[in-house]
């Protein structure tokens, strides 16, 4: 798999004596989480695994060189059962995925590390990363964090419709890959599909509503796309990568500096 993580930030490029020399209390270890799953007719299965690495790599370029912040290898497989039925989707069950994160956490805790952050680029992993961050905090006393790869950055120029319901193989993901790996994007194969419209206020929502329904992609999106990639461009991809990297770098530094819980 391609990587944008600077070599000096690759935890797995160290030998064990170099790891042994890292400051245990302060070093922040980052686990990127992605997926191998269908992304419509125009994007590769590895889109989310690539994006996790790409966005973390861009963020790490902005982190001061002297801070001990390292990326572990990406957990490329995620919980992707919403995309089952599309050839190429490879999903872990929730229990397997959580066990993988737990074992990574147990391993770094056994080596004495105290800070672990999950950096996620696949929506289906989000709730599980949240659960596991708290479980690792409880089980090992580690300081754990979890964040989305876009780090809450405001992405200028997206329509309200795309911002809310561009979920998957959308304008943003397509633009990121047009900027980073244009050879993996089939720009002749775009399809457009929205799961809901911003102007229609239904009591039942696919996401973010008061009442949400559980959806499977095959029920609602024949091509596998949820969003509109037709306005994607490499220029937008570069702009949004820069915006996300800036926010994510600030978040990584804040996690590195985070020391004390609030004490009443
Ligand atoms: Zn994706």
Coordinates of C-alpha atoms and ligand atoms in Angstrom, one line a residue:
X1 CA 0.0 0.0 0.0
X2 CA 1.2 3.5 -0.8
X3 CA 2.1 5.7 2.2
X4 CA 2.5 9.4 2.8
X5 CA 3.7 9.0 6.4
X6 CA 7.2 10.5 6.6
X7 CA 9.8 7.8 7.2
X8 CA 10.9 9.4 10.4
X9 CA 7.3 9.1 11.8
X10 CA 6.9 5.4 11.0
X11 CA 6.9 3.5 14.3
X12 CA 7.4 0.2 12.5
X13 CA 10.6 1.4 10.8
X14 CA 12.2 1.7 14.3
X15 CA 14.1 -1.2 15.9
X16 CA 13.3 -2.3 19.4
X17 CA 16.3 -0.5 20.9
X18 CA 15.1 2.7 19.3
X19 CA 11.6 2.1 20.7
X20 CA 13.1 1.4 24.1
X21 CA 14.7 4.8 24.0
X22 CA 11.4 6.7 23.5
X23 CA 10.0 8.6 26.4
X24 CA 7.1 6.3 27.5
X25 CA 4.9 8.8 29.2
X26 CA 5.0 11.4 26.4
X27 CA 5.3 9.5 23.2
X28 CA 2.0 9.6 21.2
X29 CA 1.3 6.6 19.1
X30 CA -1.3 7.0 16.3
X31 CA -3.2 4.1 14.8
X32 CA -4.8 5.0 11.4
X33 CA -8.0 3.1 10.7
X34 CA -9.5 2.6 7.3
X35 CA -11.4 0.0 5.3
X36 CA -11.3 -2.2 2.2
X37 CA -14.7 -1.8 0.7
X38 CA -16.6 -0.9 -2.4
X39 CA -16.4 2.8 -3.4
X40 CA -18.6 2.9 -6.4
X41 CA -17.5 2.5 -10.0
X42 CA -14.8 5.2 -9.8
X43 CA -12.7 4.7 -6.7
X44 CA -10.6 1.8 -5.4
X45 CA -11.5 -0.6 -2.6
X46 CA -8.6 0.9 -0.6
X47 CA -9.9 4.4 -0.6
X48 CA -10.4 4.7 3.2
X49 CA -7.2 2.9 4.0
X50 CA -5.3 5.3 1.6
X51 CA -7.1 8.3 3.0
X52 CA -6.3 7.5 6.6
X53 CA -2.6 7.3 5.7
X54 CA -2.7 10.3 3.4
X55 CA -4.4 12.6 5.8
X56 CA -2.2 11.5 8.8
X57 CA 0.9 11.8 6.6
X58 CA 0.0 15.4 5.6
X59 CA -0.7 16.3 9.3
X60 CA 2.6 14.8 10.5
X61 CA 4.5 16.9 8.0
X62 CA 3.2 19.9 10.0
X63 CA 4.1 18.6 13.5
X64 CA 7.3 20.0 15.0
X65 CA 10.1 17.5 14.3
X66 CA 11.2 17.2 17.9
X67 CA 7.9 15.8 19.2
X68 CA 7.8 12.0 19.6
X69 CA 4.7 11.3 17.7
X70 CA 4.7 8.1 15.6
X71 CA 2.2 6.4 13.2
X72 CA 1.6 2.7 13.6
X73 CA 0.8 0.8 10.4
X74 CA -2.7 1.4 9.3
X75 CA -5.5 -1.0 10.3
X76 CA -6.6 -1.4 6.7
X77 CA -9.6 -3.6 7.2
X78 CA -12.6 -2.1 9.1
X79 CA -16.1 -2.9 9.9
X80 CA -17.8 -2.6 6.5
X81 CA -20.8 -4.8 6.7
X82 CA -22.9 -1.9 5.3
X83 CA -21.2 -2.6 2.0
X84 CA -21.5 -6.4 2.0
X85 CA -23.0 -7.6 -1.3
X86 CA -20.5 -5.6 -3.4
X87 CA -17.6 -7.7 -4.7
X88 CA -14.3 -6.7 -3.1
X89 CA -15.7 -5.5 0.2
X90 CA -13.7 -7.2 3.0
X91 CA -15.3 -6.6 6.4
X92 CA -14.3 -7.5 9.9
X93 CA -17.0 -8.1 12.4
X94 CA -17.4 -5.5 15.2
X95 CA -16.0 -8.0 17.7
X96 CA -12.9 -8.8 15.6
X97 CA -12.2 -5.2 14.8
X98 CA -12.5 -4.3 18.5
X99 CA -10.3 -7.2 19.4
X100 CA -7.6 -6.0 17.0
X101 CA -7.7 -2.5 18.5
X102 CA -7.6 -4.0 22.0
X103 CA -4.6 -6.1 21.2
X104 CA -2.7 -3.2 19.7
X105 CA -3.5 -1.2 22.8
X106 CA -2.5 -4.1 25.1
X107 CA 0.9 -4.5 23.2
X108 CA 1.9 -0.8 23.4
X109 CA 0.7 -0.7 27.1
X110 CA 2.8 -3.7 27.8
X111 CA 5.8 -1.8 26.4
X112 CA 5.0 1.1 28.8
X113 CA 3.4 3.6 26.4
X114 CA 0.7 5.8 27.8
X115 CA -0.8 7.6 24.9
X116 CA -2.7 6.1 21.9
X117 CA -4.8 7.9 19.3
X118 CA -7.1 6.3 16.7
X119 CA -7.2 8.3 13.5
X120 CA -10.1 7.2 11.4
X121 CA -11.1 7.5 7.7
X122 CA -14.1 5.1 7.6
X123 CA -17.5 6.0 9.0
X124 CA -18.3 2.4 10.0
X125 CA -15.3 2.3 12.4
X126 CA -16.2 5.5 14.2
X127 CA -18.4 4.2 17.0
X128 CA -16.1 1.3 17.6
X129 CA -13.0 3.6 17.9
X130 CA -14.9 5.6 20.5
X131 CA -15.8 2.5 22.5
X132 CA -12.2 1.1 22.3
X133 CA -10.6 4.4 23.3
X134 CA -12.6 4.3 26.5
X135 CA -12.1 0.6 27.1
X136 CA -8.3 1.0 26.7
X137 CA -8.4 4.0 29.1
X138 CA -10.3 1.8 31.6
X139 CA -8.3 -1.4 31.2
X140 CA -4.8 -0.1 30.9
X141 CA -5.0 3.4 32.3
X142 CA -3.7 4.8 29.0
X143 CA -4.6 8.3 27.8
X144 CA -6.5 7.5 24.6
X145 CA -8.0 9.7 21.9
X146 CA -10.0 9.2 18.8
X147 CA -10.7 11.5 15.9
X148 CA -11.8 11.6 12.3
X149 CA -9.2 12.1 9.6
X150 CA -10.7 15.5 8.6
X151 CA -10.4 16.7 12.2
X152 CA -13.5 18.9 12.0
X153 CA -12.0 21.1 9.3
X154 CA -14.5 23.2 7.4
X155 CA -14.3 22.2 3.8
X156 CA -14.9 25.4 1.7
X157 CA -16.9 25.1 -1.4
X158 CA -19.1 22.1 -0.7
X159 CA -22.8 22.4 -1.4
X160 CA -25.1 22.0 1.6
X161 CA -26.5 18.8 0.1
X162 CA -23.0 17.3 -0.4
X163 CA -21.9 18.4 3.0
X164 CA -24.7 16.6 4.7
X165 CA -25.4 13.6 2.5
X166 CA -22.2 13.1 0.6
X167 CA -21.3 10.0 2.6
X168 CA -19.3 7.7 0.5
X169 CA -17.2 7.9 -2.7
X170 CA -18.3 11.5 -2.6
X171 CA -16.8 14.8 -3.8
X172 CA -14.3 15.0 -0.9
X173 CA -12.9 11.5 -1.1
X174 CA -12.8 11.7 -4.9
X175 CA -10.9 15.0 -4.7
X176 CA -8.4 13.7 -2.2
X177 CA -7.6 10.8 -4.4
X178 CA -7.5 13.0 -7.5
X179 CA -4.8 15.0 -5.7
X180 CA -2.9 12.0 -4.3
X181 CA -3.4 9.0 -6.6
X182 CA -5.2 10.2 -9.8
X183 CA -4.2 6.9 -11.5
X184 CA -6.7 5.2 -9.1
X185 CA -9.7 7.3 -10.0
X186 CA -11.8 6.5 -13.1
X187 CA -13.2 9.9 -13.9
X188 CA -15.3 8.4 -16.7
X189 CA -17.3 6.3 -14.3
X190 CA -18.9 8.7 -11.9
X191 CA -22.4 8.0 -10.6
X192 CA -24.6 10.3 -8.4
X193 CA -26.9 9.1 -5.6
X194 CA -28.2 10.8 -2.5
X195 CA -29.7 8.8 0.4
X196 CA -31.8 11.9 1.5
X197 CA -32.2 15.6 0.6
X198 CA -31.3 18.4 2.9
X199 CA -34.6 20.2 2.2
X200 CA -36.7 17.2 3.1
X201 CA -37.2 17.1 6.9
X202 CA -38.2 13.5 7.6
X203 CA -38.5 12.3 11.2
X204 CA -36.4 9.2 10.2
X205 CA -32.9 10.0 9.1
X206 CA -30.1 7.9 7.7
X207 CA -27.6 9.7 9.9
X208 CA -27.4 12.5 12.5
X209 CA -31.1 12.7 13.1
X210 CA -33.3 12.4 16.2
X211 CA -34.3 8.9 14.9
X212 CA -32.0 7.1 12.6
X213 CA -32.7 4.0 10.5
X214 CA -29.9 1.4 9.9
X215 CA -29.1 1.3 6.2
X216 CA -27.3 -1.1 3.9
X217 CA -25.8 0.4 0.8
X218 CA -27.4 -2.2 -1.5
X219 CA -30.8 -1.1 -0.3
X220 CA -30.3 2.5 -1.3
X221 CA -27.4 2.9 -3.7
X222 CA -27.1 0.5 -6.7
X223 CA -23.7 1.9 -7.8
X224 CA -22.4 2.1 -4.2
X225 CA -22.0 5.9 -4.3
X226 CA -23.7 8.1 -1.7
X227 CA -23.0 11.6 -2.8
X228 CA -22.0 13.4 -6.0
X229 CA -18.3 13.1 -7.2
X230 CA -18.9 14.9 -10.5
X231 CA -17.6 18.3 -9.1
X232 CA -14.4 16.7 -7.6
X233 CA -11.0 18.0 -8.6
X234 CA -7.4 17.7 -7.7
X235 CA -7.3 21.4 -6.8
X236 CA -10.1 21.0 -4.3
X237 CA -8.4 17.9 -3.0
X238 CA -5.2 19.8 -2.3
X239 CA -7.1 22.6 -0.7
X240 CA -9.1 20.3 1.6
X241 CA -6.1 18.1 2.4
X242 CA -4.3 21.3 3.6
X243 CA -7.3 22.4 5.7
X244 CA -7.6 19.0 7.3
X245 CA -3.9 18.6 7.9
X246 CA -3.7 21.9 9.7
X247 CA -6.5 20.9 12.1
X248 CA -5.3 17.4 12.5
X249 CA -1.7 18.5 13.3
X250 CA -3.1 20.8 16.0
X251 CA -5.1 17.9 17.4
X252 CA -2.0 15.6 17.5
X253 CA 0.0 18.2 19.3
X254 CA -2.8 18.8 21.8
X255 CA -3.1 15.1 22.4
X256 CA 0.7 15.0 22.9
X257 CA 0.5 17.8 25.4
X258 CA -2.5 16.5 27.2
X259 CA -1.5 15.6 30.8
X260 CA -4.0 15.9 33.5
X261 CA -7.6 15.1 33.8
X262 CA -9.8 17.7 35.4
X263 CA -9.8 17.1 39.1
X264 CA -12.7 18.5 41.1
Ligands
LIG1 ZN1 -14.7 6.1 1.9

